[in-house]
Every structure is written in C-alpha cells, then in structure tokens.
mmCIF file of C-alpha atoms in Angstrom:
data_model
loop_
_atom_site.group_PDB
_atom_site.id
_atom_site.type_symbol
_atom_site.label_atom_id
_atom_site.label_comp_id
_atom_site.label_asym_id
_atom_site.label_seq_id
_atom_site.Cartn_x
_atom_site.Cartn_y
_atom_site.Cartn_z
ATOM 1 C CA GLU A 146 -31.587 -11.993 -12.712
ATOM 2 C CA VAL A 147 -30.941 -9.147 -14.434
ATOM 3 C CA GLN A 148 -29.729 -9.642 -17.992
ATOM 4 C CA LEU A 149 -28.648 -7.362 -20.276
ATOM 5 C CA VAL A 150 -27.853 -8.463 -24.230
ATOM 6 C CA GLU A 151 -26.298 -6.946 -26.817
ATOM 7 C CA SER A 152 -26.221 -7.096 -30.408
ATOM 8 C CA GLY A 153 -25.856 -5.434 -33.853
ATOM 9 C CA GLY A 154 -22.269 -4.517 -33.894
ATOM 10 C CA THR A 155 -20.280 -5.465 -36.847
ATOM 11 C CA LEU A 156 -18.152 -3.807 -39.457
ATOM 12 C CA VAL A 157 -19.167 -0.518 -41.331
ATOM 13 C CA LYS A 158 -17.518 1.630 -43.419
ATOM 14 C CA PRO A 159 -16.963 5.389 -42.575
ATOM 15 C CA GLY A 160 -20.179 7.849 -43.072
ATOM 16 C CA GLY A 161 -22.477 4.307 -42.629
ATOM 17 C CA SER A 162 -25.045 3.905 -40.176
ATOM 18 C CA LEU A 163 -25.732 0.785 -37.483
ATOM 19 C CA ARG A 164 -28.473 0.477 -34.923
ATOM 20 C CA LEU A 165 -27.535 -1.410 -31.683
ATOM 21 C CA SER A 166 -30.209 -3.496 -29.482
ATOM 22 C CA CYS A 167 -29.899 -4.552 -26.117
ATOM 23 C CA ALA A 168 -32.133 -6.743 -24.721
ATOM 24 C CA ALA A 169 -32.963 -6.494 -20.681
ATOM 25 C CA SER A 170 -34.937 -8.911 -18.826
ATOM 26 C CA GLY A 171 -34.717 -9.679 -14.901
ATOM 27 C CA PHE A 172 -36.216 -6.223 -14.059
ATOM 28 C CA THR A 173 -38.852 -3.954 -14.625
ATOM 29 C CA PHE A 174 -37.545 -2.277 -17.749
ATOM 30 C CA ASN A 175 -40.542 0.396 -17.898
ATOM 31 C CA ASN A 176 -38.890 2.083 -14.733
ATOM 32 C CA ALA A 177 -35.439 1.361 -15.897
ATOM 33 C CA TRP A 178 -33.139 4.906 -17.015
ATOM 34 C CA MET A 179 -30.563 2.641 -19.584
ATOM 35 C CA THR A 180 -27.117 4.158 -20.625
ATOM 36 C CA TRP A 181 -24.577 2.845 -23.519
ATOM 37 C CA VAL A 182 -21.057 3.137 -22.921
ATOM 38 C CA ARG A 183 -18.097 2.416 -24.745
ATOM 39 C CA GLN A 184 -14.920 1.371 -24.893
ATOM 40 C CA ALA A 185 -12.213 1.938 -27.885
ATOM 41 C CA PRO A 186 -9.529 -1.103 -28.148
ATOM 42 C CA GLY A 187 -6.994 -0.380 -25.501
ATOM 43 C CA LYS A 188 -8.504 2.497 -24.234
ATOM 44 C CA GLY A 189 -10.700 3.834 -21.005
ATOM 45 C CA LEU A 190 -14.802 4.140 -20.768
ATOM 46 C CA GLU A 191 -16.530 6.452 -22.208
ATOM 47 C CA TRP A 192 -20.168 7.633 -21.801
ATOM 48 C CA VAL A 193 -22.727 7.897 -24.700
ATOM 49 C CA ALA A 194 -25.964 8.304 -24.216
ATOM 50 C CA ARG A 195 -28.789 7.693 -21.515
ATOM 51 C CA ILE A 196 -32.373 7.396 -21.745
ATOM 52 C CA LYS A 197 -34.588 8.267 -18.740
ATOM 53 C CA SER A 198 -38.123 6.197 -17.924
ATOM 54 C CA LYS A 199 -41.109 7.559 -19.619
ATOM 55 C CA SER A 200 -42.269 8.055 -15.638
ATOM 56 C CA ASP A 201 -39.310 10.626 -15.367
ATOM 57 C CA GLY A 202 -39.670 12.443 -18.731
ATOM 58 C CA GLY A 203 -37.663 10.001 -20.964
ATOM 59 C CA THR A 204 -35.318 12.793 -21.359
ATOM 60 C CA LYS A 205 -32.130 11.637 -23.798
ATOM 61 C CA ASP A 206 -28.842 12.788 -23.077
ATOM 62 C CA TYR A 207 -25.814 12.460 -25.619
ATOM 63 C CA ALA A 208 -22.106 13.286 -25.096
ATOM 64 C CA ALA A 209 -20.743 15.762 -27.277
ATOM 65 C CA PRO A 210 -18.512 13.621 -29.243
ATOM 66 C CA VAL A 211 -22.080 11.518 -30.694
ATOM 67 C CA ARG A 212 -24.790 14.465 -30.051
ATOM 68 C CA GLY A 213 -26.174 14.945 -33.600
ATOM 69 C CA ARG A 214 -25.191 11.621 -35.212
ATOM 70 C CA PHE A 215 -26.398 9.206 -32.527
ATOM 71 C CA THR A 216 -29.768 8.350 -31.515
ATOM 72 C CA ILE A 217 -30.833 6.308 -28.111
ATOM 73 C CA SER A 218 -34.653 5.030 -27.912
ATOM 74 C CA ARG A 219 -36.631 2.265 -26.072
ATOM 75 C CA ASP A 220 -39.416 0.225 -26.570
ATOM 76 C CA ASP A 221 -40.722 -0.745 -23.046
ATOM 77 C CA SER A 222 -43.229 -3.139 -24.786
ATOM 78 C CA GLU A 223 -39.807 -5.213 -25.896
ATOM 79 C CA SER A 224 -37.791 -4.317 -22.990
ATOM 80 C CA THR A 225 -35.239 -3.274 -25.428
ATOM 81 C CA VAL A 226 -32.875 -0.470 -25.795
ATOM 82 C CA TYR A 227 -31.529 0.848 -28.790
ATOM 83 C CA LEU A 228 -28.349 3.123 -30.125
ATOM 84 C CA GLN A 229 -29.148 4.650 -33.801
ATOM 85 C CA MET A 230 -25.378 5.230 -34.780
ATOM 86 C CA ASN A 231 -25.289 7.461 -38.117
ATOM 87 C CA SER A 232 -22.105 9.105 -39.900
ATOM 88 C CA LEU A 233 -20.033 6.539 -38.118
ATOM 89 C CA ARG A 234 -16.453 7.692 -37.923
ATOM 90 C CA SER A 235 -12.970 5.977 -37.293
ATOM 91 C CA GLU A 236 -13.327 6.877 -33.795
ATOM 92 C CA ASP A 237 -16.503 5.401 -32.990
ATOM 93 C CA THR A 238 -14.538 2.087 -33.113
ATOM 94 C CA ALA A 239 -14.856 0.198 -29.600
ATOM 95 C CA VAL A 240 -17.047 -2.027 -27.704
ATOM 96 C CA TYR A 241 -20.539 -0.629 -26.930
ATOM 97 C CA TYR A 242 -21.740 -1.632 -23.379
ATOM 98 C CA CYS A 243 -25.640 -1.394 -22.398
ATOM 99 C CA THR A 244 -25.866 -0.822 -18.730
ATOM 100 C CA LEU A 245 -29.308 -0.330 -16.492
ATOM 101 C CA ASP A 246 -27.958 2.760 -15.174
ATOM 102 C CA LEU A 247 -24.480 2.166 -14.801
ATOM 103 C CA GLY A 248 -25.190 -0.757 -12.485
ATOM 104 C CA ARG A 249 -25.522 -3.783 -14.408
ATOM 105 C CA TRP A 250 -23.612 -4.113 -17.815
ATOM 106 C CA GLY A 251 -24.336 -6.480 -20.390
ATOM 107 C CA GLN A 252 -21.000 -7.873 -22.070
ATOM 108 C CA GLY A 253 -20.654 -5.463 -24.992
ATOM 109 C CA THR A 254 -20.947 -5.646 -28.488
ATOM 110 C CA LEU A 255 -17.988 -4.648 -31.000
ATOM 111 C CA VAL A 256 -18.349 -1.985 -33.810
ATOM 112 C CA SER A 257 -15.574 -1.400 -36.025
ATOM 113 C CA ILE A 258 -15.451 1.292 -38.810
ATOM 114 C CA SER A 259 -13.119 0.691 -41.218
ATOM 115 C CA SER A 260 -12.939 1.102 -45.099
ATOM 116 C CA GLN B 255 -13.987 20.135 -22.606
ATOM 117 C CA THR B 256 -14.029 18.686 -18.800
ATOM 118 C CA VAL B 257 -11.437 16.154 -17.762
ATOM 119 C CA VAL B 258 -11.692 13.436 -14.826
ATOM 120 C CA THR B 259 -7.930 12.558 -13.756
ATOM 121 C CA GLN B 260 -6.802 9.657 -12.187
ATOM 122 C CA GLU B 261 -3.843 8.440 -11.080
ATOM 123 C CA PRO B 262 -2.456 6.701 -13.896
ATOM 124 C CA SER B 263 -0.924 3.648 -11.652
ATOM 125 C CA LEU B 264 -0.641 2.470 -8.225
ATOM 126 C CA THR B 265 0.906 -0.696 -6.485
ATOM 127 C CA VAL B 266 0.182 -2.139 -3.439
ATOM 128 C CA SER B 267 0.973 -5.326 -1.373
ATOM 129 C CA PRO B 268 -1.766 -8.088 -0.240
ATOM 130 C CA GLY B 269 -3.445 -7.091 2.712
ATOM 131 C CA GLY B 270 -2.324 -3.272 2.292
ATOM 132 C CA THR B 271 -4.600 -0.217 1.758
ATOM 133 C CA VAL B 272 -4.777 1.876 -1.465
ATOM 134 C CA THR B 273 -6.274 5.098 -2.161
ATOM 135 C CA LEU B 274 -7.595 6.200 -5.684
ATOM 136 C CA THR B 275 -8.727 9.458 -6.442
ATOM 137 C CA CYS B 276 -10.702 11.002 -9.215
ATOM 138 C CA ALA B 277 -10.394 14.640 -9.628
ATOM 139 C CA SER B 278 -12.237 17.441 -11.987
ATOM 140 C CA SER B 279 -11.072 19.601 -14.196
ATOM 141 C CA THR B 280 -13.896 21.993 -13.247
ATOM 142 C CA GLY B 281 -12.790 22.129 -9.274
ATOM 143 C CA ALA B 282 -13.620 20.132 -6.298
ATOM 144 C CA VAL B 283 -15.967 17.250 -6.837
ATOM 145 C CA THR B 284 -18.554 17.528 -4.515
ATOM 146 C CA SER B 285 -21.670 14.810 -3.756
ATOM 147 C CA ASP B 286 -23.521 16.913 -6.468
ATOM 148 C CA TYR B 287 -21.417 15.026 -8.894
ATOM 149 C CA ASP B 288 -22.521 11.643 -7.898
ATOM 150 C CA PRO B 289 -19.320 9.951 -8.123
ATOM 151 C CA ASN B 290 -19.376 6.485 -9.247
ATOM 152 C CA TRP B 291 -16.731 3.771 -9.309
ATOM 153 C CA PHE B 292 -16.291 0.832 -11.468
ATOM 154 C CA GLN B 293 -13.935 -2.505 -11.705
ATOM 155 C CA GLN B 294 -12.472 -3.976 -14.910
ATOM 156 C CA LYS B 295 -10.598 -7.009 -15.190
ATOM 157 C CA PRO B 296 -8.884 -7.660 -18.357
ATOM 158 C CA GLY B 297 -11.115 -9.351 -21.378
ATOM 159 C CA GLN B 298 -14.199 -8.337 -18.605
ATOM 160 C CA ALA B 299 -17.147 -6.044 -18.832
ATOM 161 C CA PRO B 300 -16.739 -3.298 -16.129
ATOM 162 C CA ARG B 301 -18.374 -3.632 -12.993
ATOM 163 C CA ALA B 302 -19.981 -1.277 -10.864
ATOM 164 C CA LEU B 303 -18.704 -0.966 -7.049
ATOM 165 C CA THR B 304 -20.133 2.420 -5.401
ATOM 166 C CA TYR B 305 -22.203 5.123 -6.799
ATOM 167 C CA ASN B 306 -24.020 8.252 -4.855
ATOM 168 C CA THR B 307 -20.162 9.033 -3.836
ATOM 169 C CA ASN B 308 -20.437 6.059 -1.189
ATOM 170 C CA LYS B 309 -23.139 4.029 -1.676
ATOM 171 C CA LYS B 310 -22.520 -0.032 -2.563
ATOM 172 C CA HIS B 311 -24.076 -2.340 -4.323
ATOM 173 C CA SER B 312 -24.994 -5.567 -3.368
ATOM 174 C CA TRP B 313 -22.617 -7.526 -4.519
ATOM 175 C CA THR B 314 -19.464 -4.978 -3.594
ATOM 176 C CA PRO B 315 -17.076 -6.296 -1.115
ATOM 177 C CA ALA B 316 -17.005 -4.730 2.143
ATOM 178 C CA ARG B 317 -13.498 -3.672 1.325
ATOM 179 C CA PHE B 318 -14.283 -1.285 -1.042
ATOM 180 C CA SER B 319 -15.433 2.110 0.022
ATOM 181 C CA GLY B 320 -16.312 5.094 -1.773
ATOM 182 C CA SER B 321 -15.889 8.557 -0.249
ATOM 183 C CA LEU B 322 -14.609 12.406 -0.522
ATOM 184 C CA LEU B 323 -11.169 13.278 0.038
ATOM 185 C CA GLY B 324 -9.459 16.874 -0.469
ATOM 186 C CA GLY B 325 -11.680 18.054 -2.974
ATOM 187 C CA LYS B 326 -11.754 14.714 -4.735
ATOM 188 C CA ALA B 327 -13.782 11.477 -5.241
ATOM 189 C CA ALA B 328 -11.844 8.642 -3.714
ATOM 190 C CA LEU B 329 -11.964 4.770 -3.891
ATOM 191 C CA ILE B 330 -10.722 3.221 -0.756
ATOM 192 C CA LEU B 331 -9.344 -0.489 -0.901
ATOM 193 C CA SER B 332 -8.511 -2.044 2.452
ATOM 194 C CA ASN B 333 -6.967 -5.470 2.975
ATOM 195 C CA VAL B 334 -6.462 -5.723 -0.703
ATOM 196 C CA GLN B 335 -6.571 -9.234 -2.291
ATOM 197 C CA PRO B 336 -4.703 -10.604 -5.329
ATOM 198 C CA GLU B 337 -8.076 -10.571 -7.183
ATOM 199 C CA ASP B 338 -8.138 -6.556 -6.712
ATOM 200 C CA GLU B 339 -5.730 -6.344 -9.790
ATOM 201 C CA ALA B 340 -7.498 -4.409 -12.275
ATOM 202 C CA ASP B 341 -8.284 -1.055 -13.916
ATOM 203 C CA TYR B 342 -10.638 0.911 -12.007
ATOM 204 C CA TYR B 343 -12.671 3.912 -13.410
ATOM 205 C CA CYS B 344 -14.555 6.354 -11.392
ATOM 206 C CA LEU B 345 -17.268 8.386 -13.250
ATOM 207 C CA LEU B 346 -18.875 12.115 -12.434
ATOM 208 C CA TYR B 347 -21.867 13.897 -13.502
ATOM 209 C CA TYR B 348 -22.045 17.306 -15.318
ATOM 210 C CA GLY B 349 -25.486 18.674 -15.685
ATOM 211 C CA GLY B 350 -26.718 15.555 -16.656
ATOM 212 C CA LEU B 351 -24.186 13.994 -18.840
ATOM 213 C CA GLY B 352 -21.683 11.449 -17.521
ATOM 214 C CA VAL B 353 -17.449 11.691 -17.709
ATOM 215 C CA PHE B 354 -15.760 8.795 -16.956
ATOM 216 C CA GLY B 355 -12.123 9.197 -15.296
ATOM 217 C CA THR B 356 -8.783 8.305 -17.180
ATOM 218 C CA GLY B 357 -8.598 5.335 -14.981
ATOM 219 C CA THR B 358 -6.365 3.642 -12.566
ATOM 220 C CA LYS B 359 -4.401 0.626 -13.063
ATOM 221 C CA VAL B 360 -4.121 -1.000 -9.498
ATOM 222 C CA THR B 361 -1.174 -3.921 -8.964
ATOM 223 C CA VAL B 362 -1.532 -6.092 -6.287
ATOM 224 C CA LEU B 363 2.635 -7.054 -5.733
#
C-alpha cells in the first residue's frame, strides 16, 4: 500500500526557514517523480515543486512564487523527499501535500508563517 | 501569469450528468497539456481522478470521465451520486510546470 507521510510543518516567523519531509513506502521510490502541492486556508490548490527520478535526470521544477526560495530534494536510500523553504512569507502559509506524481497524496502538514 | 479557469460552482440532481470544464488563458487546451482532474472533500486531502486527459486511476469510479471539449479539458460526471458533492480541480502542464485550475464546487441537490 502506498503511504506518504509528511512532517516538519510548524509556526515560523517571516523570513525564517523550514524543511518539510515526506517519508514514502509501498512503491519503488527511486523510480518515482515526487511533487509538492500546497493549499492556503480556504483557498485552492497550488503546484509548488517537482523532482524527477534520477534515471529521468533528477530535474527539479518550481512554481514562480517559490523559485529561488524553495529547494526540493530526495534521498532515495531513505525513500524521502524534502522541501527546504527559505525566506518564508505570510503567503506561504498553507497545508503542504506530498504526492507521488499527483496520483497518490499524503495527508499534508501545516506551515504557518506569522510574527 | 498563466491562469486556468473553472466554473466556480455547479449544481446537479442525483442521477444526473454534469460537465466541468478547464480553460487556459493561453488558448485551446490540447492533450499536450496533460490534463489531470482531482476531487477534494472538506477536511480531506485531494484525490486524483484522471490524468493524460482521459485515463482513470484504479480507484476512479466509472461514472467519472475526462475529455477535451471545445478547446477545454472537461470532466464529465454521469449518474451523479450524493457522495460526489465536493470541490474539483483540474491541472494543466506548461513546459513542465503544473498549474491548478481555480476549482469548481459541485453541489448535489
């Protein structure tokens, strides 16, 4: 059974940093493309970042609002994908979902940015 | 700034059919945009329904169908059930970057 478990969400001050983790199981992680999606309170879904498998080049893509501030990475030995978030802003407040190429979704982790 | 637009809300009767659409600010949607559709119920994570325009996941009920219609991506819900009441989002890809639609709230009444 595919499982995606996000962790790391918390309250952070503007300008701060945070790293989210997503532990994956139930599938061959090193072949998977992993995508982070977020949802601000009461708002719609926003595609954030994607990392391809190493065999597909390991390419990383970012949405414009997070490019240059967020970094997606993966540790295939730990079946974990990360989202390093720097220079956080109030508009980054959201539930962050880890997905297996948008097919399977985790339950999300809440990131709140406030002073 | 690319915008993907969906109907804000639609109402359908149980057993009826409703079509949700997904339009791109850049022009006609084709299969090259790899349209995906998702369902989200209150307090839950989204659930994927279709991908590659019209392919279904193993868990997707047969009454959900993805297609292209009049230059837009479409999700057709047939024989609608009360449990289909939810928010629905499409997603299109632009040069490898995903953009979600604005979302449609479907009410079953």
